[in-house]
Coordinates of C-alpha atoms and ligand atoms in Angstrom, one line a residue:
X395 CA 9.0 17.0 -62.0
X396 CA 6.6 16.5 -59.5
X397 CA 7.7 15.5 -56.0
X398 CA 5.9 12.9 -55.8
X399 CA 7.3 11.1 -58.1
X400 CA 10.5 11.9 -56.8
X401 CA 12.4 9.0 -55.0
X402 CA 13.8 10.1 -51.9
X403 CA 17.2 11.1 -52.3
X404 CA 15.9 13.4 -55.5
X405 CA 12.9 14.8 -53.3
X406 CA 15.8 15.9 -50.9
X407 CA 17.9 17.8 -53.3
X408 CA 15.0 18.8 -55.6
X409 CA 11.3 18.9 -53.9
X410 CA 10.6 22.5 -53.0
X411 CA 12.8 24.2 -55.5
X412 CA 11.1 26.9 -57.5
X413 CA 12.1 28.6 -61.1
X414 CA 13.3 32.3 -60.1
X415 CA 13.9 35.5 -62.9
X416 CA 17.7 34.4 -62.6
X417 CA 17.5 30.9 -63.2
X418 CA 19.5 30.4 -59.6
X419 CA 20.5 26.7 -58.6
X420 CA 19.4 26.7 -55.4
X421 CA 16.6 28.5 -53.7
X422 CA 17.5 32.3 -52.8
X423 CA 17.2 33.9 -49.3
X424 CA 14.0 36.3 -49.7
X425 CA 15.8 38.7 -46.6
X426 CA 12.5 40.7 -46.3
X427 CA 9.9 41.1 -43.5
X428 CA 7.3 42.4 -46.2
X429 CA 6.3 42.3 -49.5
X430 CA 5.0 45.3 -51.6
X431 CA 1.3 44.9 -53.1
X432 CA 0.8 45.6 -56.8
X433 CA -2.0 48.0 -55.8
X434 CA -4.6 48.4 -52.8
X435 CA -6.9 45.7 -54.7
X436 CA -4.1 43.7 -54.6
X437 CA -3.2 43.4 -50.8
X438 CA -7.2 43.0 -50.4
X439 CA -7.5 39.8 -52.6
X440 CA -4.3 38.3 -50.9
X441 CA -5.8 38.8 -47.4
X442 CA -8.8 37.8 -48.5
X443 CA -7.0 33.9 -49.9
X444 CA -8.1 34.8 -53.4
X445 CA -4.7 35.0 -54.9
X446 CA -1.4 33.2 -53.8
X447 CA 1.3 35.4 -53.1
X448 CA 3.4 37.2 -50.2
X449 CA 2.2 39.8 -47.3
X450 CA 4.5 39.5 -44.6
X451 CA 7.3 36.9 -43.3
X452 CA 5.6 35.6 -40.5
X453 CA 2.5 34.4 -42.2
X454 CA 4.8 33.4 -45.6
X455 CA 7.9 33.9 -47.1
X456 CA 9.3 31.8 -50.6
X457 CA 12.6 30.7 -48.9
X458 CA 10.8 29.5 -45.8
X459 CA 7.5 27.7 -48.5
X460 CA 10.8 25.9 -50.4
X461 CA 11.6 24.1 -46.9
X462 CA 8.4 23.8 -45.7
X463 CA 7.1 22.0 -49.5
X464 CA 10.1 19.7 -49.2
X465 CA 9.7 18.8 -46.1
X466 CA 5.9 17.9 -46.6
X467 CA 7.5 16.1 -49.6
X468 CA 9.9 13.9 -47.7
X469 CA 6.7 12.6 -45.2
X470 CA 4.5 12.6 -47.7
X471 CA 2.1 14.6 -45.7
X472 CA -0.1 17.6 -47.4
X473 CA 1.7 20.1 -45.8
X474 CA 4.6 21.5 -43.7
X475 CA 5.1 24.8 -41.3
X476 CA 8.5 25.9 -40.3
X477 CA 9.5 26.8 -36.8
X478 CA 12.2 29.0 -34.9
X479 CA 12.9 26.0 -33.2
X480 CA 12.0 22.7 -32.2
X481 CA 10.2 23.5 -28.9
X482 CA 7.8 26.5 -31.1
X483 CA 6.5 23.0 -33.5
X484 CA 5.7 21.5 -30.2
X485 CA 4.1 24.1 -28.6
X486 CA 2.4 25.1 -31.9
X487 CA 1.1 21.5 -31.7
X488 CA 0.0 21.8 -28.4
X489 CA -2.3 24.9 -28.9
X490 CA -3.4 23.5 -32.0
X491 CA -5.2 20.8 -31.1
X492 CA -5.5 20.8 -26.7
X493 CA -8.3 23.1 -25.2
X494 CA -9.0 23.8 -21.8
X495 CA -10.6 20.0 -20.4
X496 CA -8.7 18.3 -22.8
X497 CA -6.2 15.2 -21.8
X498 CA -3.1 14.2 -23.7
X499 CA -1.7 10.7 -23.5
X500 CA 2.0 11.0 -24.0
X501 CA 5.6 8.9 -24.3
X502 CA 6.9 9.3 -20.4
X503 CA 10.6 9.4 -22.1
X504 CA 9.8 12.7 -24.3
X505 CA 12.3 15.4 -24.8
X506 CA 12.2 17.0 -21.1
X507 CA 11.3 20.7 -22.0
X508 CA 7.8 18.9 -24.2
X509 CA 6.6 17.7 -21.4
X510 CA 7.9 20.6 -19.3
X511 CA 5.7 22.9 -21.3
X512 CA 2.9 20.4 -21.0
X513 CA 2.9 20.2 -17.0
X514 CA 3.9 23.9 -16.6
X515 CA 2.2 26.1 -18.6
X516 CA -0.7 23.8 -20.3
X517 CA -1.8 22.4 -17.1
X518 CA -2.2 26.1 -15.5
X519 CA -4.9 26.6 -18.8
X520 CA -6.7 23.3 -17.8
X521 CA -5.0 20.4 -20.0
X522 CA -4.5 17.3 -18.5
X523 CA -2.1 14.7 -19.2
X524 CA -0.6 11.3 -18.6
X525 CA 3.3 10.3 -19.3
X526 CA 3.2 6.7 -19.6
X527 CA 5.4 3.7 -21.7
X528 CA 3.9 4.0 -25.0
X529 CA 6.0 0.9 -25.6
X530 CA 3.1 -1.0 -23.6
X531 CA 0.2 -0.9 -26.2
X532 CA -2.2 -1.7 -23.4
X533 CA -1.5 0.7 -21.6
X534 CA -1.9 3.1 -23.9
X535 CA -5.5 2.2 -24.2
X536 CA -6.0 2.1 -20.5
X537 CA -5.2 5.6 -20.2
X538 CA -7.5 6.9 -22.5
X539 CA -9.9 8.6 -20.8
X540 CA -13.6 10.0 -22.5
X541 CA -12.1 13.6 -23.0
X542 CA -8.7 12.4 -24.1
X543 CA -7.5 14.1 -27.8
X544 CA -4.1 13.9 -27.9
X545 CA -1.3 10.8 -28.6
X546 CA 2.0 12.0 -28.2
X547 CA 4.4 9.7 -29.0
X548 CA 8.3 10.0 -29.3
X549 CA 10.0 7.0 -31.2
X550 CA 12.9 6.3 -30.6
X551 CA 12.2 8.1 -27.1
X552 CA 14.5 10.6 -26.1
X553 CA 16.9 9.6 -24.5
X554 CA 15.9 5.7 -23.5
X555 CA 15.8 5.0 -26.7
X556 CA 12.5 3.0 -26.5
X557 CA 10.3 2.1 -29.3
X558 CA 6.3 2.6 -29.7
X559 CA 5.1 1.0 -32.4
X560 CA 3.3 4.1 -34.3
X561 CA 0.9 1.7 -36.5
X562 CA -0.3 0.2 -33.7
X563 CA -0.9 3.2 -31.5
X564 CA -2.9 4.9 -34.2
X565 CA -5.1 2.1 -35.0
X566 CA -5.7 2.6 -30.8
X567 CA -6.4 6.0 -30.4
X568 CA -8.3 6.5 -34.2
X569 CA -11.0 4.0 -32.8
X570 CA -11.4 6.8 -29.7
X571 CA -10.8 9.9 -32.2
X572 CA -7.8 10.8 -31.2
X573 CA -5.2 12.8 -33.3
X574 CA -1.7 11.1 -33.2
X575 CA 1.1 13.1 -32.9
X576 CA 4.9 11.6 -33.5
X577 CA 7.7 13.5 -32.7
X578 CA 10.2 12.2 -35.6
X579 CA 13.3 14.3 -34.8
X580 CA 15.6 11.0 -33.5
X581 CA 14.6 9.4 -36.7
X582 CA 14.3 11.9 -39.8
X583 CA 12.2 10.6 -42.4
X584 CA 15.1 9.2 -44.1
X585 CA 14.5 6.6 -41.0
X586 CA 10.9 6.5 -40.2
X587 CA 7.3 8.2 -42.1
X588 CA 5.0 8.4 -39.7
X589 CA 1.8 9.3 -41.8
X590 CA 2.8 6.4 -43.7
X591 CA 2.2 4.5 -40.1
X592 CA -1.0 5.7 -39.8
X593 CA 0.0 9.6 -37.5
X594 CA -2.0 12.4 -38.2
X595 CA 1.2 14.9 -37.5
X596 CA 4.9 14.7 -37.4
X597 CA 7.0 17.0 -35.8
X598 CA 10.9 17.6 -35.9
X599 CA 13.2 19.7 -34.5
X600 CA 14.9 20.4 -37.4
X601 CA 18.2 21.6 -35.7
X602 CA 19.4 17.4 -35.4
X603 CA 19.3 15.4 -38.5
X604 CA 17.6 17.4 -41.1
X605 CA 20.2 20.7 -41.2
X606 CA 22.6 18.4 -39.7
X607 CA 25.4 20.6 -39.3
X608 CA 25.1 21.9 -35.5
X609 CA 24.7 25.7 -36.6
X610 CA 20.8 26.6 -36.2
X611 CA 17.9 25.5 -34.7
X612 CA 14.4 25.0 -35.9
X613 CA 11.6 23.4 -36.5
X614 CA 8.6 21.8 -38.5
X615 CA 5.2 20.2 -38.5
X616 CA 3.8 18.0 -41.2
X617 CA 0.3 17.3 -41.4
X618 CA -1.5 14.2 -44.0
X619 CA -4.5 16.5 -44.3
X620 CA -5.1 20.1 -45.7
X621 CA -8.0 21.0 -42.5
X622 CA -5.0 20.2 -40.0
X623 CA -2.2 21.7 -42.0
X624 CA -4.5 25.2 -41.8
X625 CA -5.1 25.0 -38.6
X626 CA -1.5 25.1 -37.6
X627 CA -0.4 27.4 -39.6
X628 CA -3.1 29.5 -37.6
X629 CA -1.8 29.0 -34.8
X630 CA 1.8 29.4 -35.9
X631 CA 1.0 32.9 -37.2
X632 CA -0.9 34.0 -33.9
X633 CA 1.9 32.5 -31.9
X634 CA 4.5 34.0 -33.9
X635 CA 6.7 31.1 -33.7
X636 CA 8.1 30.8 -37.6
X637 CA 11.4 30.7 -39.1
X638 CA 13.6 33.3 -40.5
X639 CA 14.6 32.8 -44.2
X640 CA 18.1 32.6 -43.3
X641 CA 17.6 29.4 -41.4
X642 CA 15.4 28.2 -43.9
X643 CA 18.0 28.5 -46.4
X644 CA 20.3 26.8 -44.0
X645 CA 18.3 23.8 -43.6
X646 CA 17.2 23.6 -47.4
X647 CA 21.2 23.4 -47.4
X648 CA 21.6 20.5 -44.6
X649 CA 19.0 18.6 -45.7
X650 CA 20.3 17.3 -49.0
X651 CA 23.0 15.4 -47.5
X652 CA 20.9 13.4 -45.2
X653 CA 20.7 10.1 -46.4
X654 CA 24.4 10.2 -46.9
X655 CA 25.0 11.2 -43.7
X656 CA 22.3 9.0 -41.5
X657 CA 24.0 6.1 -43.9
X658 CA 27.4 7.0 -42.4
X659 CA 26.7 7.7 -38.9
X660 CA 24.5 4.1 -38.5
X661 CA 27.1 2.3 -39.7
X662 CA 29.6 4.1 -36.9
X663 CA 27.1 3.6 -34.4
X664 CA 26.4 0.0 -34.9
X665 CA 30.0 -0.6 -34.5
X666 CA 30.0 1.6 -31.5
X667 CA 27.2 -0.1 -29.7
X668 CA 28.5 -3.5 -30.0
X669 CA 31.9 -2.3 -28.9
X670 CA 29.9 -0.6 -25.9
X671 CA 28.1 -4.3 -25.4
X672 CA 31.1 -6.1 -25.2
X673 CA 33.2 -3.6 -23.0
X674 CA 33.6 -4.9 -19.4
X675 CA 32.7 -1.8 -17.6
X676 CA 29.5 -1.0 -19.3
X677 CA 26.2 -2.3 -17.3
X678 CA 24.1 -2.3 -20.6
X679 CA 23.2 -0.3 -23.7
X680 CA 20.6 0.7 -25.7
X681 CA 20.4 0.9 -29.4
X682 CA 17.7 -0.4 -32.0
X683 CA 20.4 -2.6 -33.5
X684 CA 21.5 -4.4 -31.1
X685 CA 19.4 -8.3 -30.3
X686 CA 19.2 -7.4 -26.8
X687 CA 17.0 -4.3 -27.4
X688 CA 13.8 -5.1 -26.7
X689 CA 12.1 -3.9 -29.7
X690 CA 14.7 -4.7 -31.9
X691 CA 11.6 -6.8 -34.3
X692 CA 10.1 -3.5 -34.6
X693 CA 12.6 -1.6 -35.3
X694 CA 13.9 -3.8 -38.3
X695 CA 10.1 -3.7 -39.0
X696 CA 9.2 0.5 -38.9
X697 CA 12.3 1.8 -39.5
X698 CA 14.3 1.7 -42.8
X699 CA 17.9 1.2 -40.4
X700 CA 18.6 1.7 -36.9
X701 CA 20.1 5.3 -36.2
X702 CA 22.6 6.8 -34.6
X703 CA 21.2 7.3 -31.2
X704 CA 22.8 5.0 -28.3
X705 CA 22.0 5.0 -24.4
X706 CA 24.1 3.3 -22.1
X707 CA 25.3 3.2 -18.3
X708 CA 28.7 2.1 -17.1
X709 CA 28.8 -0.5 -14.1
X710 CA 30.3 2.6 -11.9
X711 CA 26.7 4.7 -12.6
X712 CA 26.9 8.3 -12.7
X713 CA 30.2 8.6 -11.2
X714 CA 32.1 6.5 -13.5
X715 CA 29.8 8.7 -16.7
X716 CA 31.1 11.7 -15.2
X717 CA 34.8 9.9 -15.9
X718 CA 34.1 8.9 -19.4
X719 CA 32.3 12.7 -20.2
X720 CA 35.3 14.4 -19.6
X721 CA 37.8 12.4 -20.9
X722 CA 36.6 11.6 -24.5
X723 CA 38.0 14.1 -26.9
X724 CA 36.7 13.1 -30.6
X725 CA 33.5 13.0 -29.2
X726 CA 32.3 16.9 -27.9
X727 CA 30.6 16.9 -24.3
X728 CA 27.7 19.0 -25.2
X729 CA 23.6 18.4 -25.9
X730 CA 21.7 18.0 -29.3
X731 CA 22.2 16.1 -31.4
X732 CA 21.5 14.2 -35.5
X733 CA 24.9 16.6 -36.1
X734 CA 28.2 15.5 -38.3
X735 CA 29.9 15.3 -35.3
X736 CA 29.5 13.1 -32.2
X737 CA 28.2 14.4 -29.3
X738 CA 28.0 12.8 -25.9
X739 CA 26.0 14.3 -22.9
X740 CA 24.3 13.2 -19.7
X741 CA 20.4 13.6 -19.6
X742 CA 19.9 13.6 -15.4
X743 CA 21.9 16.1 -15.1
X744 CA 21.5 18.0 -18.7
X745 CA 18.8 17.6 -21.3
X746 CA 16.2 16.1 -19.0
X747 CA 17.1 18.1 -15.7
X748 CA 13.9 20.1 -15.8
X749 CA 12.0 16.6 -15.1
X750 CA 11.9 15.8 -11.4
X751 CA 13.8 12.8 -10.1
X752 CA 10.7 10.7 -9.7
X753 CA 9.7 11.0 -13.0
X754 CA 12.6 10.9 -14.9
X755 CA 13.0 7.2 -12.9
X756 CA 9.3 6.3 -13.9
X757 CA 10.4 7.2 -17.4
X758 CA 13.4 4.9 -17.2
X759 CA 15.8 7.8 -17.3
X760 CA 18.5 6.7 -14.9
X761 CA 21.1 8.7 -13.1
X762 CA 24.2 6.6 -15.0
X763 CA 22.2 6.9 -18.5
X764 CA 24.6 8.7 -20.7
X765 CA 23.6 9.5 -24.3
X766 CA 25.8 9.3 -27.6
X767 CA 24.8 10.6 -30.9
X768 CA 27.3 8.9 -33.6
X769 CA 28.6 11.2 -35.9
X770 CA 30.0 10.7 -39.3
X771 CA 33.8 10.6 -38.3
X772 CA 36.1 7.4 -38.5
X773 CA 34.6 4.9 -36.7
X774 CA 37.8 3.8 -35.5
X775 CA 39.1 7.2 -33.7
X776 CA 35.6 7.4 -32.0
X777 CA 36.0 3.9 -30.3
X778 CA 39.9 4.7 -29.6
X779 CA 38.3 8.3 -28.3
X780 CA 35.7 5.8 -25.9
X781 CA 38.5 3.4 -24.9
X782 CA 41.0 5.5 -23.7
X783 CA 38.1 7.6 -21.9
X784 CA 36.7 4.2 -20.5
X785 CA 40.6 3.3 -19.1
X786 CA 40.3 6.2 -17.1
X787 CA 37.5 4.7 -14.8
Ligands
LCS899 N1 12.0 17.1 -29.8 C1 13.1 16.3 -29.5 C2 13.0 14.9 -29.6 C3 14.3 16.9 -29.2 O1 15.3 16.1 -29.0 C4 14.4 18.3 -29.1 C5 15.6 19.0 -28.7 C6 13.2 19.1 -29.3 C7 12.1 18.5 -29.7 C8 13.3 20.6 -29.2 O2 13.9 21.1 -30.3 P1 14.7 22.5 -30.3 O3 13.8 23.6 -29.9 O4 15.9 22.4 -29.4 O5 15.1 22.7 -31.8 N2 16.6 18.1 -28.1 C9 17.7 18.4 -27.6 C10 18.5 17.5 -27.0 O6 18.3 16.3 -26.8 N3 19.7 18.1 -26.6 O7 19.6 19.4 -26.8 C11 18.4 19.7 -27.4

């Protein structure tokens, strides 16, 4: 069948797959950094593109195509690459499309170590760029600027857990020619399609939600058209970012549960987010769901449900987080995230250290913000697990 007239839940267990000589169930691991030409004329045509088929693992491998076809599948885009890791799709994406006197408009609240790579190794080669709420669709257009070529948005931001409204934002920056990049990985496609939106390229790291499982990292970029989805895979092959067939067997694994598992953790983490909002010692807390977030209309509106991402600070700030981190014991103090299990972790001082103070302020990361990804456990030992830790302050 063709993926794409696959529904979702069949594209995740099914788009990709190919027939083998052994009629195996699911795709095997092709363990091999080369692949042996038929005869001289035979490597020639392949390098030359006039025949499909294999050369060498970092330019193609079957296991690694299997993930990198579904993945295109689940965001309908034209194409995927696979990554060693999250941060290789985003700086893949950056040398793709950003050359020396280019400008790159960005989400302030990104991923620390994306816009890490942006200010200290990007700007050195001559890219410029501006970290701004992409929430604010005005300012989004007022920071355009004639030799900008780059949107960068991360929705739901990580880890303020602020929306930008991606159909909006394209419309914007199409009108100046600018490519749109989102950076899906707090959502998954089983959440939110981008290129659906109106995005030219989506990006994951592939070691949250999509394997799921908290035992590899990678990652991936989908592009809608073919002339992007060659160009990084260019760049992917001079960089030498890709994946290893082992982890692209891994993920091919992880992925097939994903709607059963986003299902499972949202429903946990709505309950654990109105538990948070109703808990005297919290100050606030952040979470698509929930009326007070501020884009909750939007959320409801470009995403299919709400996630399993909550921010939140305690009325005691940092001090009393510190408290909470280190007595919660369902829940594992440690970073990443999109995993079966909950995690809990404290951006300031962890995922986001690498962003100074002042920025990480601008970007509404606060000292007292603490993050909690919602596993797929028993709802009701995770908020026992949070109100025993919060008695503690
Ligand atoms: N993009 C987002 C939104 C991320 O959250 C991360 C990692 C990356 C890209 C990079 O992916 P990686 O290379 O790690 O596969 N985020 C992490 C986090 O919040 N805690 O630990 C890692």
């Amino acid at each position: 069948m063709d993926s794409k007239n696959m529904g979702f839940n069949t594209k995740l267990v099914h788009a990709g797959d190919f027939e083998d000589a052994f009629g195996s169930a699911v795709v095997p691991i092709y363990q091999t950094s080369t692949f042996a030409f038929k005869d001289a004329a035979h490597g020639a045509r392949l390098f030359a593109g006039e025949e499909k088929g294999y050369i060498y693992t970092r330019i193609g491998n079957p296991t690694i195509e299997a993930l990198e076809n579904k993945l295109a599948a689940l965001e309908n885009g034209f194409g995927g690459v696979a990554f060693a890791s999250g941060m290789a799709a985003v700086s893949t994406v950056y040398f793709s499309f950003l050359q020396q006197g280019d400008h790159m408009v960005s989400t302030a609240a990104v991923y620390g170590p994306s816009r890490g790579l942006m200010e200290n190794v990007l700007h050195n080669l001559g890219v410029e760029s501006t970290y701004i709420n992409t929430s604010d669709l005005d300012l989004i257009e007022k920071s355009i600027k004639p030799n900008t070529k780059m949107l960068y948005l991360e929705t739901p931001a990580n880890p303020t857990i602020s929306l930008t409204d991606i159909k909006a934002a394209s419309e914007i920056a199409h009108k100046h020619g600018i490519v749109v990049v989102v950076d899906n990985t707090f959502s998954s496609p089983y959440l939110q399609k981008p290129l659906d939106l109106g995005a030219d390229i989506v990006l994951h790291s592939l070691t949250k939600f999509i394997n799921g499982h908290a035992d590899i990292v990678g990652g991936a970029v989908i592009t809608k058209t073919e002339k992007d989805y060659k160009k990084v895979r260019k760049t992917m092959t001079y960089l030498g970012g890709n994946m290893d067939p082992h982890q692209a067997y891994m993920v091919i694994r992880g992925v097939k549960t994903l709607s059963l598992r986003i299902e499972r953790a949202t429903e946990n983490a709505k309950k654990i987010a109105e538990y948070l909002e109703n808990h005297p010692k919290v100050a606030w807390v952040k979470y698509p769901g929930l009326k007070s977030h501020p884009q909750h209309e939007l959320a409801k509106k470009q995403m299919k449900d709400f996630g399993t991402m909550i921010s939140f600070e305690l009325k005691g700030g940092h001090e009393a987080g510190v408290i909470l981190m280190n007595n919660v014991k369902v829940a594992l103090l440690a970073v990443s995230l999109g995993g079966v299990e909950s995690l809990i972790q404290h951006p300031a001082s962890m995922t986001h250290a690498g962003v100074p103070k002042e920025k990480r302020e601008e970007a509404g990361i606060s000292d007292g913000l603490v993050r909690y990804s919602v596993g797929i456990e028993d709802v009701e030992d995770l908020i026992n697990d949070l109100d025993q830790a919060l008695a503690k302050i």
